[in-house]
Structures are given as C-alpha cells and as structure tokens.
Amino acid sequence: MTNAPCIYGHRPASGERGSARECRPSWREDLCPVWLDLVVAPRSFRVFRDHEIAARRVVGHDGNDIPCFQAFDYRRLDVRSDDDEDYYLAVAYSESLSAWRLHDGRWLVYRRLEPLGEEDAATCALSIDERMPR
C-alpha cells in the first residue's frame, strides 16, 4: 500500500523520521510565514476520504487532542469530449479550504474556489472566523 496517494502531504524519505506508509500532512503549505507563530501547530492528524466523490478532509489536533488545523478539498469531474469519439474526465468545479486555530482561539481560514476547473477564474479569500469551519 506504499504506492497509495498521500493526502495533503508527503511520505517520509528513507532515513527521515516516520515510516514509508505514514503520510505527514503539509499543514503549513497554504500558510503565509507571517502567520506561522500565531497558529497552534498540530501534533497528530486524522484523514477522512470519500470513495464515492473526489473529496477528502484532514483534521489536525494539538497535544491535548483539540482540533487546531483543518483542510478539505472537493472536485466535481465531468465527462467531456472534443470530437464525440474520445471521452475524458475534466474538472468542472473545485473547492478547497485550509484553516488554522490561532492562539487566541479564533480560526484563520483560506478558501479557494475554481468554477469550471479553470485556474484563471479561481477566487481566493483569507478570513478570520470565531469557529472552526464545517
């Protein structure tokens, strides 16, 4: 099972701490360095996958097992054809979210929406919320 995709992270290289089967989420990936010292760093992760639709969710927990990070993404795929003979899957809609709990208990939330799967049409928003996004 070592060839399975790693969600929101990378597999440790040989010699790196952790086994090749372990996936370490990249919880810092969408986080601007300015915010790094203001968020609670996760110590453990739970990964949830949906096998019927292209969706996944990761929840990171602090040392007290309280959620401090959340990430999810969803993609809707449509069957398309350019010539009515050859068909392929294309992204019709994409949505992702990354959220971090700040030390004061609020949440820093980064959302990205791509209608019709077009990167040029993507909208991104950074906000602060009183509660963890659902």
Tab-separated table of N, CA and C in Angstrom, residues 19-119:
chain	number	residue	atom	x	y	z
A	19	SER	N	7.545	6.162	9.028
A	19	SER	CA	7.655	5.045	8.095
A	19	SER	C	7.210	5.464	6.706
A	20	ALA	N	7.533	4.649	5.718
A	20	ALA	CA	7.150	4.945	4.336
A	20	ALA	C	5.634	4.881	4.168
A	21	ARG	N	4.931	4.178	5.064
A	21	ARG	CA	3.475	4.085	4.973
A	21	ARG	C	2.782	5.273	5.621
A	22	GLU	N	3.506	6.037	6.405
A	22	GLU	CA	2.931	7.172	7.113
A	22	GLU	C	2.877	8.396	6.203
A	23	CYS	N	1.806	9.118	6.264
A	23	CYS	CA	1.661	10.336	5.486
A	23	CYS	C	1.646	11.513	6.444
A	24	ARG	N	2.515	12.473	6.232
A	24	ARG	CA	2.531	13.661	7.073
A	24	ARG	C	1.915	14.811	6.300
A	25	PRO	N	0.733	15.279	6.721
A	25	PRO	CA	0.093	16.394	6.011
A	25	PRO	C	0.959	17.653	6.010
A	26	SER	N	0.923	18.381	4.921
A	26	SER	CA	1.658	19.640	4.791
A	26	SER	C	0.771	20.769	5.300
A	27	TRP	N	0.612	20.841	6.606
A	27	TRP	CA	-0.306	21.802	7.203
A	27	TRP	C	0.170	23.237	7.028
A	28	ARG	N	1.415	23.456	6.704
A	28	ARG	CA	1.961	24.810	6.513
A	28	ARG	C	1.851	25.313	5.072
A	29	GLU	N	1.483	24.443	4.147
A	29	GLU	CA	1.571	24.744	2.723
A	29	GLU	C	0.874	26.045	2.319
A	30	ASP	N	-0.356	26.266	2.754
A	30	ASP	CA	-1.087	27.485	2.381
A	30	ASP	C	-0.929	28.605	3.393
A	31	LEU	N	-0.103	28.391	4.412
A	31	LEU	CA	0.059	29.360	5.493
A	31	LEU	C	1.213	30.302	5.209
A	32	CYS	N	0.918	31.591	5.159
A	32	CYS	CA	1.947	32.611	4.953
A	32	CYS	C	2.876	32.613	6.167
A	33	PRO	N	4.194	32.736	5.977
A	33	PRO	CA	5.135	32.707	7.101
A	33	PRO	C	4.831	33.731	8.204
A	34	VAL	N	4.197	34.828	7.848
A	34	VAL	CA	3.855	35.849	8.844
A	34	VAL	C	2.930	35.277	9.920
A	35	TRP	N	2.085	34.320	9.537
A	35	TRP	CA	1.110	33.744	10.453
A	35	TRP	C	1.647	32.551	11.237
A	36	LEU	N	2.781	32.026	10.875
A	36	LEU	CA	3.282	30.774	11.434
A	36	LEU	C	3.366	30.778	12.961
A	37	ASP	N	3.854	31.832	13.557
A	37	ASP	CA	3.983	31.891	15.017
A	37	ASP	C	2.654	32.176	15.714
A	38	LEU	N	1.617	32.497	14.960
A	38	LEU	CA	0.325	32.850	15.548
A	38	LEU	C	-0.664	31.688	15.581
A	39	VAL	N	-0.295	30.549	14.976
A	39	VAL	CA	-1.197	29.395	14.936
A	39	VAL	C	-0.682	28.280	15.836
A	40	VAL	N	-1.599	27.425	16.258
A	40	VAL	CA	-1.265	26.256	17.061
A	40	VAL	C	-0.834	25.144	16.106
A	41	ALA	N	0.352	24.604	16.327
A	41	ALA	CA	0.878	23.552	15.449
A	41	ALA	C	0.250	22.202	15.790
A	42	PRO	N	-0.232	21.467	14.789
A	42	PRO	CA	-0.804	20.143	15.041
A	42	PRO	C	0.271	19.114	15.365
A	43	ARG	N	-0.088	18.164	16.213
A	43	ARG	CA	0.827	17.081	16.584
A	43	ARG	C	0.376	15.734	16.011
A	44	SER	N	-0.918	15.629	15.692
A	44	SER	CA	-1.433	14.390	15.100
A	44	SER	C	-2.511	14.755	14.091
A	45	PHE	N	-2.805	13.815	13.195
A	45	PHE	CA	-3.757	14.072	12.113
A	45	PHE	C	-4.713	12.903	11.944
A	46	ARG	N	-5.922	13.234	11.521
A	46	ARG	CA	-6.905	12.232	11.113
A	46	ARG	C	-7.295	12.553	9.681
A	47	VAL	N	-7.258	11.544	8.836
A	47	VAL	CA	-7.555	11.724	7.415
A	47	VAL	C	-8.866	11.008	7.104
A	48	PHE	N	-9.769	11.728	6.431
A	48	PHE	CA	-11.053	11.180	6.032
A	48	PHE	C	-11.134	11.254	4.513
A	49	ARG	N	-11.502	10.135	3.886
A	49	ARG	CA	-11.618	10.091	2.432
A	49	ARG	C	-13.032	9.688	2.063
A	50	ASP	N	-13.516	10.242	0.977
A	50	ASP	CA	-14.797	9.820	0.435
A	50	ASP	C	-14.495	9.033	-0.824
A	51	HIS	N	-14.969	7.799	-0.883
A	51	HIS	CA	-14.649	6.939	-2.012
A	51	HIS	C	-15.657	7.053	-3.156
A	52	GLU	N	-16.743	7.779	-2.932
A	52	GLU	CA	-17.755	7.929	-3.976
A	52	GLU	C	-17.597	9.216	-4.765
A	53	ILE	N	-17.055	10.233	-4.145
A	53	ILE	CA	-16.795	11.507	-4.834
A	53	ILE	C	-15.355	11.906	-4.578
A	54	ALA	N	-14.839	12.807	-5.387
A	54	ALA	CA	-13.453	13.261	-5.231
A	54	ALA	C	-13.392	14.293	-4.111
A	55	ALA	N	-13.350	13.811	-2.859
A	55	ALA	CA	-13.301	14.693	-1.702
A	55	ALA	C	-12.466	14.047	-0.610
A	56	ARG	N	-11.818	14.879	0.168
A	56	ARG	CA	-11.021	14.404	1.295
A	56	ARG	C	-10.907	15.500	2.340
A	57	ARG	N	-10.634	15.091	3.565
A	57	ARG	CA	-10.565	16.041	4.670
A	57	ARG	C	-9.502	15.566	5.649
A	58	VAL	N	-8.745	16.522	6.193
A	58	VAL	CA	-7.734	16.247	7.198
A	58	VAL	C	-8.006	17.158	8.385
A	59	VAL	N	-7.963	16.582	9.583
A	59	VAL	CA	-8.105	17.369	10.801
A	59	VAL	C	-6.852	17.131	11.634
A	60	GLY	N	-6.189	18.230	12.008
A	60	GLY	CA	-5.001	18.155	12.850
A	60	GLY	C	-5.363	18.503	14.286
A	61	HIS	N	-4.734	17.810	15.238
A	61	HIS	CA	-5.019	18.018	16.656
A	61	HIS	C	-3.748	18.432	17.396
A	62	ASP	N	-3.925	19.268	18.416
A	62	ASP	CA	-2.791	19.690	19.230
A	62	ASP	C	-2.460	18.612	20.260
A	63	GLY	N	-1.562	18.891	21.175
A	63	GLY	CA	-1.155	17.919	22.190
A	63	GLY	C	-2.268	17.509	23.129
A	64	ASN	N	-3.326	18.322	23.232
A	64	ASN	CA	-4.482	17.996	24.080
A	64	ASN	C	-5.616	17.350	23.285
A	65	ASP	N	-5.354	16.947	22.049
A	65	ASP	CA	-6.317	16.315	21.143
A	65	ASP	C	-7.481	17.245	20.788
A	66	ILE	N	-7.209	18.543	20.751
A	66	ILE	CA	-8.197	19.545	20.347
A	66	ILE	C	-7.874	19.945	18.906
A	67	PRO	N	-8.874	19.993	18.013
A	67	PRO	CA	-8.601	20.378	16.615
A	67	PRO	C	-7.935	21.750	16.519
A	68	CYS	N	-6.884	21.827	15.701
A	68	CYS	CA	-6.180	23.099	15.501
A	68	CYS	C	-5.875	23.345	14.021
A	69	PHE	N	-6.187	22.381	13.172
A	69	PHE	CA	-5.965	22.512	11.730
A	69	PHE	C	-7.037	21.706	11.014
A	70	GLN	N	-7.485	22.242	9.881
A	70	GLN	CA	-8.424	21.503	9.044
A	70	GLN	C	-8.150	21.845	7.585
A	71	ALA	N	-8.236	20.842	6.734
A	71	ALA	CA	-8.100	21.068	5.298
A	71	ALA	C	-9.065	20.128	4.594
A	72	PHE	N	-9.697	20.628	3.537
A	72	PHE	CA	-10.518	19.754	2.717
A	72	PHE	C	-10.458	20.211	1.287
A	73	ASP	N	-10.734	19.296	0.401
A	73	ASP	CA	-10.897	19.662	-1.000
A	73	ASP	C	-11.963	18.782	-1.624
A	74	TYR	N	-12.587	19.347	-2.633
A	74	TYR	CA	-13.671	18.680	-3.349
A	74	TYR	C	-13.517	19.035	-4.819
A	75	ARG	N	-13.662	18.027	-5.667
A	75	ARG	CA	-13.624	18.259	-7.114
A	75	ARG	C	-14.793	17.531	-7.745
A	76	ARG	N	-15.502	18.227	-8.612
A	76	ARG	CA	-16.551	17.576	-9.400
A	76	ARG	C	-15.983	17.341	-10.791
A	77	LEU	N	-16.025	16.108	-11.228
A	77	LEU	CA	-15.489	15.743	-12.529
A	77	LEU	C	-16.634	15.486	-13.492
A	78	ASP	N	-16.482	15.956	-14.713
A	78	ASP	CA	-17.462	15.722	-15.771
A	78	ASP	C	-16.789	14.987	-16.920
A	79	VAL	N	-17.561	14.197	-17.616
A	79	VAL	CA	-17.070	13.523	-18.823
A	79	VAL	C	-17.214	14.512	-19.973
A	80	ARG	N	-16.119	14.695	-20.711
A	80	ARG	CA	-16.140	15.637	-21.832
A	80	ARG	C	-15.564	14.978	-23.072
A	81	SER	N	-15.865	15.624	-24.208
A	81	SER	CA	-15.339	15.146	-25.484
A	81	SER	C	-15.146	16.342	-26.400
A	82	ASP	N	-14.062	16.342	-27.137
A	82	ASP	CA	-13.818	17.398	-28.122
A	82	ASP	C	-14.334	17.003	-29.506
A	83	ASP	N	-14.519	15.699	-29.718
A	83	ASP	CA	-14.889	15.236	-31.056
A	83	ASP	C	-16.020	14.198	-31.048
A	84	ASP	N	-16.659	13.987	-29.925
A	84	ASP	CA	-17.729	12.998	-29.758
A	84	ASP	C	-17.272	11.562	-30.002
A	85	GLU	N	-15.963	11.355	-30.017
A	85	GLU	CA	-15.431	9.995	-30.174
A	85	GLU	C	-14.561	9.612	-28.982
A	86	ASP	N	-13.723	10.517	-28.573
A	86	ASP	CA	-12.838	10.275	-27.437
A	86	ASP	C	-13.357	11.058	-26.244
A	87	TYR	N	-13.501	10.367	-25.102
A	87	TYR	CA	-14.044	10.989	-23.901
A	87	TYR	C	-12.981	11.011	-22.810
A	88	TYR	N	-13.042	12.020	-21.964
A	88	TYR	CA	-12.085	12.160	-20.873
A	88	TYR	C	-12.765	12.863	-19.704
A	89	LEU	N	-12.178	12.708	-18.526
A	89	LEU	CA	-12.680	13.388	-17.337
A	89	LEU	C	-12.002	14.742	-17.207
A	90	ALA	N	-12.795	15.757	-16.871
A	90	ALA	CA	-12.259	17.104	-16.675
A	90	ALA	C	-12.879	17.688	-15.406
A	91	VAL	N	-12.114	18.524	-14.726
A	91	VAL	CA	-12.614	19.174	-13.509
A	91	VAL	C	-13.646	20.221	-13.902
A	92	ALA	N	-14.854	20.089	-13.353
A	92	ALA	CA	-15.923	21.053	-13.628
A	92	ALA	C	-16.022	22.078	-12.507
A	93	TYR	N	-15.600	21.700	-11.304
A	93	TYR	CA	-15.656	22.602	-10.150
A	93	TYR	C	-14.661	22.098	-9.122
A	94	SER	N	-13.976	23.018	-8.460
A	94	SER	CA	-13.004	22.649	-7.444
A	94	SER	C	-13.105	23.627	-6.283
A	95	GLU	N	-13.065	23.097	-5.077
A	95	GLU	CA	-13.112	23.933	-3.882
A	95	GLU	C	-12.155	23.351	-2.850
A	96	SER	N	-11.395	24.216	-2.194
A	96	SER	CA	-10.511	23.749	-1.135
A	96	SER	C	-10.499	24.754	0.002
A	97	LEU	N	-10.146	24.279	1.177
A	97	LEU	CA	-10.092	25.111	2.367
A	97	LEU	C	-8.959	24.625	3.239
A	98	SER	N	-8.244	25.568	3.821
A	98	SER	CA	-7.276	25.277	4.871
A	98	SER	C	-7.590	26.234	6.008
A	99	ALA	N	-7.585	25.733	7.243
A	99	ALA	CA	-7.898	26.572	8.393
A	99	ALA	C	-6.989	26.202	9.560
A	100	TRP	N	-6.551	27.210	10.273
A	100	TRP	CA	-5.660	27.032	11.408
A	100	TRP	C	-6.232	27.745	12.621
A	101	ARG	N	-6.153	27.090	13.787
A	101	ARG	CA	-6.593	27.743	15.014
A	101	ARG	C	-5.491	28.664	15.513
A	102	LEU	N	-5.851	29.906	15.744
A	102	LEU	CA	-4.915	30.887	16.286
A	102	LEU	C	-4.791	30.677	17.796
A	103	HIS	N	-3.729	31.189	18.387
A	103	HIS	CA	-3.520	31.040	19.826
A	103	HIS	C	-4.648	31.670	20.642
A	104	ASP	N	-5.341	32.655	20.092
A	104	ASP	CA	-6.442	33.297	20.829
A	104	ASP	C	-7.778	32.556	20.648
A	105	GLY	N	-7.777	31.417	19.932
A	105	GLY	CA	-8.974	30.601	19.789
A	105	GLY	C	-9.745	30.833	18.499
A	106	ARG	N	-9.491	31.931	17.794
A	106	ARG	CA	-10.157	32.166	16.511
A	106	ARG	C	-9.492	31.313	15.446
A	107	TRP	N	-10.106	31.282	14.251
A	107	TRP	CA	-9.596	30.469	13.150
A	107	TRP	C	-9.233	31.338	11.951
A	108	LEU	N	-8.055	31.107	11.394
A	108	LEU	CA	-7.616	31.723	10.154
A	108	LEU	C	-8.028	30.775	9.034
A	109	VAL	N	-8.824	31.269	8.077
A	109	VAL	CA	-9.419	30.407	7.052
A	109	VAL	C	-9.009	30.885	5.660
A	110	TYR	N	-8.489	29.971	4.858
A	110	TYR	CA	-8.120	30.252	3.468
A	110	TYR	C	-8.977	29.378	2.570
A	111	ARG	N	-9.802	30.010	1.708
A	111	ARG	CA	-10.675	29.296	0.779
A	111	ARG	C	-10.248	29.582	-0.659
A	112	ARG	N	-10.372	28.561	-1.492
A	112	ARG	CA	-10.073	28.702	-2.918
A	112	ARG	C	-11.169	27.997	-3.706
A	113	LEU	N	-11.807	28.730	-4.631
A	113	LEU	CA	-12.857	28.186	-5.495
A	113	LEU	C	-12.424	28.321	-6.939
A	114	GLU	N	-12.636	27.266	-7.724
A	114	GLU	CA	-12.337	27.281	-9.157
A	114	GLU	C	-13.564	26.790	-9.908
A	115	PRO	N	-14.407	27.713	-10.366
A	115	PRO	CA	-15.562	27.259	-11.158
A	115	PRO	C	-15.092	26.731	-12.505
A	116	LEU	N	-15.709	25.674	-12.958
A	116	LEU	CA	-15.376	25.024	-14.227
A	116	LEU	C	-13.936	24.555	-14.294
A	117	GLY	N	-13.276	24.456	-13.154
A	117	GLY	CA	-11.922	23.942	-13.111
A	117	GLY	C	-10.901	24.825	-13.787
A	118	GLU	N	-11.225	26.086	-13.987
A	118	GLU	CA	-10.303	26.998	-14.668
A	118	GLU	C	-9.496	27.770	-13.640
A	119	GLU	N	-8.158	27.574	-13.639
A	119	GLU	CA	-7.318	28.249	-12.660
A	119	GLU	C	-7.384	29.761	-12.776
